[in-house]
Every structure is written in structure tokens, then in C-alpha cells.
XYZ file of C-alpha atoms in Angstrom:
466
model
C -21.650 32.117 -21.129
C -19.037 29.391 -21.535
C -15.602 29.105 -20.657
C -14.704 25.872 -22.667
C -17.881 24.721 -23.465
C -18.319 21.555 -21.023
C -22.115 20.654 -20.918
C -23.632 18.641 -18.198
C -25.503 18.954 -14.954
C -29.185 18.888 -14.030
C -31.896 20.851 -15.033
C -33.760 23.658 -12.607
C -36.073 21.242 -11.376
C -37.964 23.316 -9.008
C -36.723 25.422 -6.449
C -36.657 23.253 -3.159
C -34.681 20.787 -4.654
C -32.215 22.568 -6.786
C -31.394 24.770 -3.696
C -31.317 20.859 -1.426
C -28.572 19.651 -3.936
C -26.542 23.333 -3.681
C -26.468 22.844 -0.055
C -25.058 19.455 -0.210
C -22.456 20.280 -2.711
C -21.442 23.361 -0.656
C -21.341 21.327 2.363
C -18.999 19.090 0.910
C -16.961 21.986 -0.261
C -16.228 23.716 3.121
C -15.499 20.369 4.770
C -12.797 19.544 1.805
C -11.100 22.750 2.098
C -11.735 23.248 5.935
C -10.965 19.840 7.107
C -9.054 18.007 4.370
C -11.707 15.836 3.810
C -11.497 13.347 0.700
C -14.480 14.885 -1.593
C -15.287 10.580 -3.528
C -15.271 9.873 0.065
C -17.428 12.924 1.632
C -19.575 12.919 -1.598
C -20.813 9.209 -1.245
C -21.912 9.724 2.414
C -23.621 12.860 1.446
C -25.412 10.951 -1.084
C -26.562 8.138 0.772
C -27.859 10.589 3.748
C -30.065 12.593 1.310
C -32.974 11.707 0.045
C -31.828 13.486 -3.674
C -33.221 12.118 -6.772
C -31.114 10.251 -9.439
C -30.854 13.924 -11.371
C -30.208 15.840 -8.128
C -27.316 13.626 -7.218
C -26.107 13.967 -10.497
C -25.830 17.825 -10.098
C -24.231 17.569 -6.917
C -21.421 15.304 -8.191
C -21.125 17.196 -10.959
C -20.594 20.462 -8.839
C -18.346 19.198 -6.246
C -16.125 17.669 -8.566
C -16.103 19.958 -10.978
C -15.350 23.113 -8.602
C -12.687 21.274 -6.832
C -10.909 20.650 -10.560
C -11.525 24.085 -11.653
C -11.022 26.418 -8.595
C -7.777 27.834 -9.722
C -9.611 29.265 -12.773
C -12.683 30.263 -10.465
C -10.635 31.962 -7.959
C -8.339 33.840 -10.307
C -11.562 35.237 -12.003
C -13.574 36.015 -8.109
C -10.349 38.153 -7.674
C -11.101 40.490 -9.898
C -15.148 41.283 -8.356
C -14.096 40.751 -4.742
C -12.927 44.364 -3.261
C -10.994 42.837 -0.393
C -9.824 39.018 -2.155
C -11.702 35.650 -1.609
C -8.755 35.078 1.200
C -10.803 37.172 3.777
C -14.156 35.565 3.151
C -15.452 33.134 4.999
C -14.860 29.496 3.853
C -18.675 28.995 3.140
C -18.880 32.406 1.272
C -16.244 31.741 -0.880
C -17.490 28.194 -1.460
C -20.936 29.460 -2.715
C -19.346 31.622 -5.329
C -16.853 29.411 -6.543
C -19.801 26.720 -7.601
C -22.014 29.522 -8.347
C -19.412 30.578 -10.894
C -18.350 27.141 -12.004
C -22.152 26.826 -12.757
C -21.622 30.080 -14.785
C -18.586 29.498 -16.276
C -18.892 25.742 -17.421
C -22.705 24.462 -17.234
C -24.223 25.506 -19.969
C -27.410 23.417 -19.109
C -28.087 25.716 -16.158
C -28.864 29.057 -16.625
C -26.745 31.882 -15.555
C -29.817 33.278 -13.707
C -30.394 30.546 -11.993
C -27.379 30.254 -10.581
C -27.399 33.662 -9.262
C -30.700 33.662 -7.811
C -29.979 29.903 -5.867
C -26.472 31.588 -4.536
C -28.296 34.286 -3.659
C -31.374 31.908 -1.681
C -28.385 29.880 0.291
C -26.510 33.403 1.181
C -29.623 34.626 2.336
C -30.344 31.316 4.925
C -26.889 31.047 5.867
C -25.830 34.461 6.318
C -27.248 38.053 6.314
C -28.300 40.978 4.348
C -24.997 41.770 3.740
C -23.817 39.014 2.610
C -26.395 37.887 0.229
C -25.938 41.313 -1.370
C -22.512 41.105 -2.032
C -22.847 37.628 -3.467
C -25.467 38.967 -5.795
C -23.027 41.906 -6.627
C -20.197 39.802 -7.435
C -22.078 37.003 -9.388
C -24.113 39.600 -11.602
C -20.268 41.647 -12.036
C -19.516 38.205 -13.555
C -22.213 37.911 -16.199
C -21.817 41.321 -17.511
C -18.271 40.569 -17.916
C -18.426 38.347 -21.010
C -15.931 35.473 -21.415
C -14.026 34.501 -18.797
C -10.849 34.013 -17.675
C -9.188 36.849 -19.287
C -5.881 36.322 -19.392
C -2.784 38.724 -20.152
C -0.620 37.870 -22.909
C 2.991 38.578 -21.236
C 2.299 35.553 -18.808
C 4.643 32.648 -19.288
C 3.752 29.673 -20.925
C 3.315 27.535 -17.059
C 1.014 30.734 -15.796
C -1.150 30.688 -18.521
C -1.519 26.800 -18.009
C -1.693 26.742 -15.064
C -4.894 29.415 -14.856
C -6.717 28.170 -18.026
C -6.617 24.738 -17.264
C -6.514 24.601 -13.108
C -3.277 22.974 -12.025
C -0.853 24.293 -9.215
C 1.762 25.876 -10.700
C 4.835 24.051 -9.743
C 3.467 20.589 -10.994
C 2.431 22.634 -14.579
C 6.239 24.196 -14.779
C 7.299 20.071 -13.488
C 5.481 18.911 -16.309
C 7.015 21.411 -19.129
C 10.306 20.399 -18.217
C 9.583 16.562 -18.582
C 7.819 16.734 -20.970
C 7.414 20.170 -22.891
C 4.956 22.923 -22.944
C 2.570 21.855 -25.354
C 2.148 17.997 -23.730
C 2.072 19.530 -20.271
C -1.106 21.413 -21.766
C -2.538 18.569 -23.021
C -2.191 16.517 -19.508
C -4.049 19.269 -17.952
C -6.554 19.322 -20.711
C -7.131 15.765 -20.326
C -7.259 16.168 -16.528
C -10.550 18.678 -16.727
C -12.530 15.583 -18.846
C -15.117 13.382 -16.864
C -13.369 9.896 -16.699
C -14.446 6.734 -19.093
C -16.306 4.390 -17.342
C -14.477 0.921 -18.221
C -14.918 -2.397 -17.067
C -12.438 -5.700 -16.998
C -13.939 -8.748 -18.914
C -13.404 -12.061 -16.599
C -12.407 -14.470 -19.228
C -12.296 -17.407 -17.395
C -16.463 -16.787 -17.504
C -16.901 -15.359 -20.732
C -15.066 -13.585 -23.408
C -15.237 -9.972 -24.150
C -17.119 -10.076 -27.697
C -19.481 -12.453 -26.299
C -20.091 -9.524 -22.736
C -19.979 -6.881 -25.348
C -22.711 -7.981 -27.415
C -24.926 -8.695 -24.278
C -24.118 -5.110 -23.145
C -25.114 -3.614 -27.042
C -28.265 -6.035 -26.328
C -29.373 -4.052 -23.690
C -29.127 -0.509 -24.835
C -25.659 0.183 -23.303
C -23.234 2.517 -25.550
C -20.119 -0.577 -25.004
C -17.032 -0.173 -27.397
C -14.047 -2.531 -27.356
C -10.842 -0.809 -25.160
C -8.669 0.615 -27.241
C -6.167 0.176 -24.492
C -6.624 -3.751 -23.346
C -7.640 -6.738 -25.034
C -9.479 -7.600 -21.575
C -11.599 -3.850 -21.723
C -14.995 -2.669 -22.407
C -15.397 1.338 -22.470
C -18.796 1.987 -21.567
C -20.694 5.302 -22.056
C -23.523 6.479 -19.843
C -23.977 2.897 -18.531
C -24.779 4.187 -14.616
C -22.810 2.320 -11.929
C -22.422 -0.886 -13.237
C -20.860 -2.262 -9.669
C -24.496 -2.563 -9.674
C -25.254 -4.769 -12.381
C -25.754 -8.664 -12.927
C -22.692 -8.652 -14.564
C -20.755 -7.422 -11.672
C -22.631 -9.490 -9.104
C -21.812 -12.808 -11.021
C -18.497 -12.222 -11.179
C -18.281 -11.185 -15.279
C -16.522 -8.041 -14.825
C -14.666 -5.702 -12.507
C -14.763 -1.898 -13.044
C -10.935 -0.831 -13.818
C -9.480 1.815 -15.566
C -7.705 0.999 -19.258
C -4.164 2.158 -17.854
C -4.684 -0.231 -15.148
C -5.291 -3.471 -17.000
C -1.710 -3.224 -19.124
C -0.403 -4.103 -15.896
C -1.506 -7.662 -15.310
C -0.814 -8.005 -18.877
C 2.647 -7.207 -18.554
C 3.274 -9.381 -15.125
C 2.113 -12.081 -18.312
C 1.831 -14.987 -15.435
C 1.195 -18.348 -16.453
C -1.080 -21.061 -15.646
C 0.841 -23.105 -12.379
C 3.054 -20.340 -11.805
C 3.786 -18.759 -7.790
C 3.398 -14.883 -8.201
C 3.533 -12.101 -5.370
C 1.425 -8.896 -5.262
C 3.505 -6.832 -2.926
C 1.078 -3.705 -2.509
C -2.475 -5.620 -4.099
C -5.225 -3.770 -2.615
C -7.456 -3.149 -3.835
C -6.927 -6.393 -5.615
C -7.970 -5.640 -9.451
C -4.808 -5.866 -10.713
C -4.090 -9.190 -8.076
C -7.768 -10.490 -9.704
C -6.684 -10.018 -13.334
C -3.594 -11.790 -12.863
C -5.445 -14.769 -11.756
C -7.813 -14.861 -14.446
C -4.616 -14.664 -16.742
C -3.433 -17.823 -14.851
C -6.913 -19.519 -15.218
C -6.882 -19.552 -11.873
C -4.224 -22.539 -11.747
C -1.487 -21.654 -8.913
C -1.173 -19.633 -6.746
C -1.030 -15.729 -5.819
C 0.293 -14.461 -2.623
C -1.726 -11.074 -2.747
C -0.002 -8.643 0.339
C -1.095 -5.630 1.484
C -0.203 -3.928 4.126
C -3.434 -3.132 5.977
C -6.085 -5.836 7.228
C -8.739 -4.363 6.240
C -7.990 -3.711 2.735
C -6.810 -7.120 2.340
C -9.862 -8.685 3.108
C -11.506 -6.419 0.211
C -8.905 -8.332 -2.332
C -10.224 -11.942 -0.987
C -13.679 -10.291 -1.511
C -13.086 -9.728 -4.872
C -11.645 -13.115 -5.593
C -14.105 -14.878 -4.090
C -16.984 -12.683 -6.672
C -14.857 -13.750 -9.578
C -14.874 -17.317 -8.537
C -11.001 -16.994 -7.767
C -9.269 -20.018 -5.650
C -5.632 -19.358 -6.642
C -5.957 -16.135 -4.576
C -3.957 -16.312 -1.153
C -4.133 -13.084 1.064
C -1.603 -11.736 3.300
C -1.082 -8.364 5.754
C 2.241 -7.170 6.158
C 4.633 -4.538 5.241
C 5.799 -5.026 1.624
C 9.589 -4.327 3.022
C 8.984 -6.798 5.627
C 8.551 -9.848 2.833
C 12.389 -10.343 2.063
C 12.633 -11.582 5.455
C 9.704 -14.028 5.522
C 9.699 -15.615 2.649
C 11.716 -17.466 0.634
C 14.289 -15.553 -1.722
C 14.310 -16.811 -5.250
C 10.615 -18.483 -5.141
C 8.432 -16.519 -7.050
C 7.853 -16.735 -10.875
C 6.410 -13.362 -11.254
C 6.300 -10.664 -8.903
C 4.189 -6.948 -8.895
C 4.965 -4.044 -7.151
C 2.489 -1.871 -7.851
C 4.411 0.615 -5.654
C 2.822 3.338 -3.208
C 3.146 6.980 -5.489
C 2.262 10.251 -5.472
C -1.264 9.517 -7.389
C -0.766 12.433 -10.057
C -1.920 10.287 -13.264
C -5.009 9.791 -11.680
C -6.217 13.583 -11.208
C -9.298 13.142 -13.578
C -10.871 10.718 -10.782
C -9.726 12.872 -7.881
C -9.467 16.031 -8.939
C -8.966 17.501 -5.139
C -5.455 15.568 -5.338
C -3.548 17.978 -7.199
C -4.528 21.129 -4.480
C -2.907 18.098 -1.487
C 0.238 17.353 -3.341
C 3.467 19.014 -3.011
C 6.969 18.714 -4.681
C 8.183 17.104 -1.518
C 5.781 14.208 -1.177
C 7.329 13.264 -4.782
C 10.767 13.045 -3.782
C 9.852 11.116 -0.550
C 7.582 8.417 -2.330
C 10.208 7.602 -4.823
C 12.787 6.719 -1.409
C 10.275 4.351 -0.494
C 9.838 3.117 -3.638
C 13.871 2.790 -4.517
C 13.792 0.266 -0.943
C 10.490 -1.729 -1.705
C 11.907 -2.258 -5.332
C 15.148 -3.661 -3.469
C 14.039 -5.709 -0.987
C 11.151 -7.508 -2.964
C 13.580 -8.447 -6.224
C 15.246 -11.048 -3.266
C 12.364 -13.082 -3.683
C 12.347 -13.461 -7.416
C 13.276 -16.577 -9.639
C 16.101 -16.760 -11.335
C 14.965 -16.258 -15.280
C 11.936 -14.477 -13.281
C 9.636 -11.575 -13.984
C 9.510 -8.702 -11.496
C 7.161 -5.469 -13.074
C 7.407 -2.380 -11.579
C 4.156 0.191 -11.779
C 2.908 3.213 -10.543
C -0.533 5.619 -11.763
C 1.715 8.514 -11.846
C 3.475 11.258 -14.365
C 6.384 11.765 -12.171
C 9.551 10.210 -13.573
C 11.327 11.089 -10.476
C 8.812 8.237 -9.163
C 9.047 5.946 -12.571
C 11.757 6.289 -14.811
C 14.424 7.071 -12.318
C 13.562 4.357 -9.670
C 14.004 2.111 -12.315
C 17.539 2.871 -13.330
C 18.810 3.473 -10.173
C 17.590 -0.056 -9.263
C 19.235 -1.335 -12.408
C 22.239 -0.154 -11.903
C 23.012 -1.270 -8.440
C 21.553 -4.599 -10.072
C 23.554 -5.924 -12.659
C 21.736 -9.629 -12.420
C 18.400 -7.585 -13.337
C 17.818 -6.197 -17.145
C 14.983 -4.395 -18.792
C 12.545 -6.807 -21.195
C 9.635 -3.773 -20.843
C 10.550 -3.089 -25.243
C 10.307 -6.641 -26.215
C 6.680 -7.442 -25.282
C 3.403 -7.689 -27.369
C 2.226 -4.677 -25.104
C 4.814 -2.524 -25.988
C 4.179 -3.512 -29.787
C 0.646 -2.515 -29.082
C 1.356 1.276 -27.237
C 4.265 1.995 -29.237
C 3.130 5.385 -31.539
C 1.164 6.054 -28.746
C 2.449 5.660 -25.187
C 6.031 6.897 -24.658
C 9.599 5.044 -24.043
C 10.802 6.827 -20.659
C 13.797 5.331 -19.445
C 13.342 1.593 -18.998
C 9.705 1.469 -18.873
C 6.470 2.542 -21.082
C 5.006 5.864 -19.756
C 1.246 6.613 -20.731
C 0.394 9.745 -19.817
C -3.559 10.792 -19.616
C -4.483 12.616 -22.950
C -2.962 9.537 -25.096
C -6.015 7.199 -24.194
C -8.187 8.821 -22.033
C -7.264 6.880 -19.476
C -4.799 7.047 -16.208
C -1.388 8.102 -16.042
C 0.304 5.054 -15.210
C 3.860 3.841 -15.292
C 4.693 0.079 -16.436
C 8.557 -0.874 -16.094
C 9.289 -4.997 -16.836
C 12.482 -6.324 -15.099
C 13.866 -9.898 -15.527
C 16.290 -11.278 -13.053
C 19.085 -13.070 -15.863
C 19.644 -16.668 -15.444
């Protein structure tokens, strides 16, 4: 019985450890919802505790993740078997039967069954009689239901949306009105897919055809990015943070979206560039590749201890022109020297919503209001860090999110209290690349996460005018 069809997960590989990797996941699940933990975060501790093999762990990422994106769907369908509503169950309870349904609904891999009976084993150990029998009640109510979710024609267009494909309803109904019903169904769509693992070529080690045919060598499924000249999507490759080429400094895992962005800066060999917000430092890493590592980068951030991860990096690529720094981003106007810097990012602090399909327990933290108070924040960083920009200078402007209250209006409001700062974003070989595909919003190129398959992500190229 499949809701959508998504295949994955692990086989029933006997009974001890199926019901070993259930617990896990439904660990993970209570503590999300419970205690606001982060689920990557919660779910690679987990991991590392348990003594799960490679197919185990598999199954538990696959359920955690995959009931966190889905549970709108999951618990609009348990309404409809649970007498007194999934509110008045206790978090574990309601837990087990949202991944016991998620199993049903969207593994087709794992039989319905199976499912049941392994809800029903956990119910039984962590609860009583009771319990375990109501579980069973409402799972096997499920299967002899037929397809799920039903839902009733006379709902409006965000309702529907927002139930079929999992989204809270006010960023679904946000979405229609930027961008229209059918695209806001195709960003929640592309929200439910498993992300593309891709990986950043280091080019002043190798280039990409030469990687890409060492990859092919070895078995991997490697295809040129679509997206970047500097990508390589790989399929089914495991972690490859793990592999030789990582190690020696060859690549960098990166999303697609994220690798226009370095492109756009465009910084050239010799040239004094700032990274206002660089950690984790791929995008600060890139950059210096670009430059062949001649000159310099100041690359900021505003915590210690995520600074020393972007010096980390550089030193694995073999990166000298990187130069690390801790301070708050609106701080830098008034410690360094206006009107010194070729090229300056601001990768700027957002609300995160392009990025869903990697943390899909982001859309359930974010409300309306942490929009408009991000894009304040932004509106002063974009301010004070254009003081420290060249005359005839580059400043670019990014964020990984949807939200043009974040993007496309930060950008002209800066512009217009500007008037020695105009928009080059159209006139660029990466706009001549996205064009067709990407959109024009505002002053900047908006890609949005069904075009590529990649991130959400905002790219908005200023010049300050001679």
C-alpha cells in the first residue's frame, strides 16, 4: 500500500535487529518533538552509540527523516483511527504510529505486516496491554483502509498542499502567493525527495573530468553538475567525507545551489575579499580555489569554534590565502578599513527554508515571525559591510532560502537607500547559464528547489559604481 510510491529502507532482517533500529528511530523521535532536539544532530549520536549494521542504520535514517518530513500527512490520516486524537497520546505512542504508518504508507520494501507486528513488539515493552492493543487496532484500521490520505475535494488549493505533501500551512499559502499554486506544489514536491549527494571539484589539484573519470573508474554512478562547472552529482556513492578524495584535499561535499555562489563573488587571483558570515567555510574554500589561492581572504564568523572548522578546511585543501577571524559581522565596519576589499560575501544569516530536503524537521520550527525578523538583521549586516567595499567593487548578497521577504526585498531596500550601489546579478555568465531555468526576482537570481534538485538559494550581485 503506497501513498506516492517512494521505495527505500531495509529489509526485515530478523527480528532483534529490526525491532533495535525501531527503537532508535523512535527514540530520536520523542526527543525531537519533546525536547526540540535537532534530528542530523540526534541521529548521528544515535548512530555512533549503536552497534547497528550498515543496513540497520540505513533504516533508521530513513525513518527518522522521513517521519519528521511526512508527519502532517501521517497525523491527518492517525486522526481518523484514533477515538480520542493523537493530541492525548503520549509522545512515545504517537511516535510509534506515526513511523509505523510512514513505514505503511511510503516503504514499499517493508511489508505492511511487518510493520504492524514490530509496533506492536515495542508497544508491548514500553507500555501495557492496553496500549499495544490499541496500536494494533489502529495500524490494522489503516491497512484495511486502502489508499491513503483521502482527501475531500472542497479543500482549498493551500489545504490540499499542505496535507498531501507535509508543509505547515501558512508557509504553503506564503508560497502560492509568491509564487503561485502550482510552483508552491512543486517546492513541496521537491522537498519530500532524498537530497543529491554532490561534491565540489578542487581545481587547483585536479580538474573535474579528470576526478570524474577516476570516480566512473571505481564503480561510482558520478555525472557532471548540471548546476556548476566545479560539481560532481554522485549517486549511491556512501559518505564520501570518507574517501581518499576528501582526505587529500580533491573535493568538498557541497550542495549545487551552493557552489553558484563563489562563482558569482568571481574573485580574482591577488585580490583582498571578505567572508562576512563563512562558516562553515565551503563557500570561503571555493573562493580561494577560484583565486588559485593567490591573496588573501579574510574569512569571519562570528563564533570561535566554527571558525576554526573554516581554517580546518583550508588547511585539507592545501589553502594559504585563507585568513580566519571571530567577530560579529556588524562589528567589521568599525575595524576595518572602509573601501579595502575587492570582493565581499555575505552569505547572510536566514530563515533556512530552501534547505528543507536536508532538514526536514525545519519547516515544523519555523514561523512567519522568524522571517520578518531575519530579514532586519539582514537589511543592517547588508549596510554596514558595503562600507568596506572598493570602489568599482563586488559585494554578493546570498541566502539558502525561498523567502523574498529575506532575498528580493533586502536587496532593493538596500539599493535604494544606496544610490552609489547598482545591480550587475543579469550581466554575468551565471545568469546566462540559469536563465530558462532559475528565476529573475527582483535584483537577484532565485532558484528555488524543484528547478535542479538542489537548495533553495538566493544569489543577488551588487557593484559599488566608480
Amino acid at each position: 500500500m503506497s501513498a506516492g510510491g517512494k521505495k527505500g529502507g531495509a529489509g526485515n532482517k530478523g527480528k532483534a535487529n529490526t525491532a533495535s533500529a525501531r527503537d532508535i528511530a523512535l527514540d530520536i523521535l520523542v526527543k525531537v518533538e519533546q525536547q526540540g532536539a535537532y534530528s542530523n544532530l540526534l541521529l548521528n549520536s544515535s548512530l555512533q552509540k549503536s552497534a547497528l549494521s550498515r543496513e540497520d542504520a540505513g533504516l533508521v535514517t530513513e525513518l527518522v527523516y522521513g517521519t519528521i518530513s511526512r508527519m502532517n500527512t501521517l497525523d491527518y490520516v492517525l486522526e481518523e483511527f484514533v477515538s480520542k486524537g493523537i493530541a492525548k497520546l503520549q509522545p512515545w505512542v504517537r511516535n510509534l504510529l506515526r513511523l509505523s504508518l510512514y513505514q505503511i504508507m511510503y516503504l514499499d520494501r517493508i511489508p505492511s505486516h511487518a510493520a504492524v507486528n514490530e509496533a506492536v513488539n515495542i508497544a508491548k515493552k514500553k507500555g501495557h496491554q492496553g496500549i499495544s492493543g490499541m496500536v494494533n487496532g489502529v495500524l490494522r484500521s489503516v491497512l484495511r483502509a486502502g489508499d491513503l490520505p483521502v482527501i475531500p475535494d472542497e479543500l482549498s488549493p493551500a489545504k490540499r498542499i499542505s496535507i498531501q505533501y507535509s508543509h505547515p500551512l501558512w508557509l504553503v499559502e506564503r508560497w502560492i502567493t509568491e509564487y503561485g499554486v502550482d510552483t508552491a506544489e512543486a517546492i513541496c514536491t521537491a522537498n519530500n525527495e532524498p537530497p543529491a549527494v554532490s561534491v565540489r571539484v578542487n581545481t587547483t589539484m585536479i580538474n573535474r573530468e579528470a576526478l570524474l573519470s577516476q570516480m566512473v573508474e571505481q564503480g561510482l554512478q558520478a555525472s557532471a553538475s548540471e548546476v556548476s562547472p566545479y560539481g560532481i552529482v554522485v549517486k549511491a556513492g556512501g559518505n564520501l567525507a570518507l574517501s581518499s578524495w576528501y582526505r587529500d584535499g580533491f573535493i568538498s561535499v557541497q550542495d549545487e545551489s551552493s557552489m553558484l555562489v563563489a562563482e558569482a563573488v568571481a574573485p580574482e587571483p591577488g585580490m583582498r575579499v571578505l567572508d562576512c558570515c563563512a562558516a562553515p567555510g565551503g563557500k570561503t574554500a571555493h573562493m580561494g580555489e577560484l583565486m588559485k589561492d593567490e591573496g588573501s581572504i579574510l574569512a569571519n564568523d562570528l563564533h570561535p569554534h566554527k571558525a576554526k572548522l573554516i581554517s580546518d578546511q583550508a588547511a585539507r585543501l592545501g589553502l594559504e590565502s585563507v585568513v580566519t577571524g571571530s567577530a560579529d559581522a556588524l562589528e567589521l565596519e568599525h575595524t576595518l578599513e572602509h573601501h579595502s576589499f575587492d570582493r565581499i560575501l555575505l552569505d547572510a544569516p536566514c530563515s533556512g527554508l530552501g534547505v528543507i530536503r536536508r532538514k526536514p524537521d525545519l519547516k515544523w520550527r519555523k514561523q512567519p515571525e522568524d522571517v520578518t525578523s531575519v530579514a532586519s538583521l539582514q537589511g543592517q549586516l547588508l549596510q554596514s559591510v558595503s562600507k568596506l567595499l572598493k570602489p568599482g567593487g563586488v559585494l554578493v548578497y546570498s541566502t539558502c532560502t525561498t523567502e523574498q521577504a529575506e532575498n528580493r526585498e533586502v536587496v532593493a531596500a538596500f539599493l535604494k537607500q544606496n544610490p552609489d550601489f547598482t545591480s550587475i546579478t543579469f550581466a554575468s555568465a551565471l545568469w546566462d547559464r540559469l536563465e530558462g531555468t532559475a528565476l529573475a526576482e527582483g535584483e537577484g537570481i532565485q532558484l528555488l528547489p524543484h528547478h535542479y534538485g538542489s537548495d533553495g538559494f538566493y544569489i543577488s550581485k551588487l557593484q559599488r559604481v566608480l
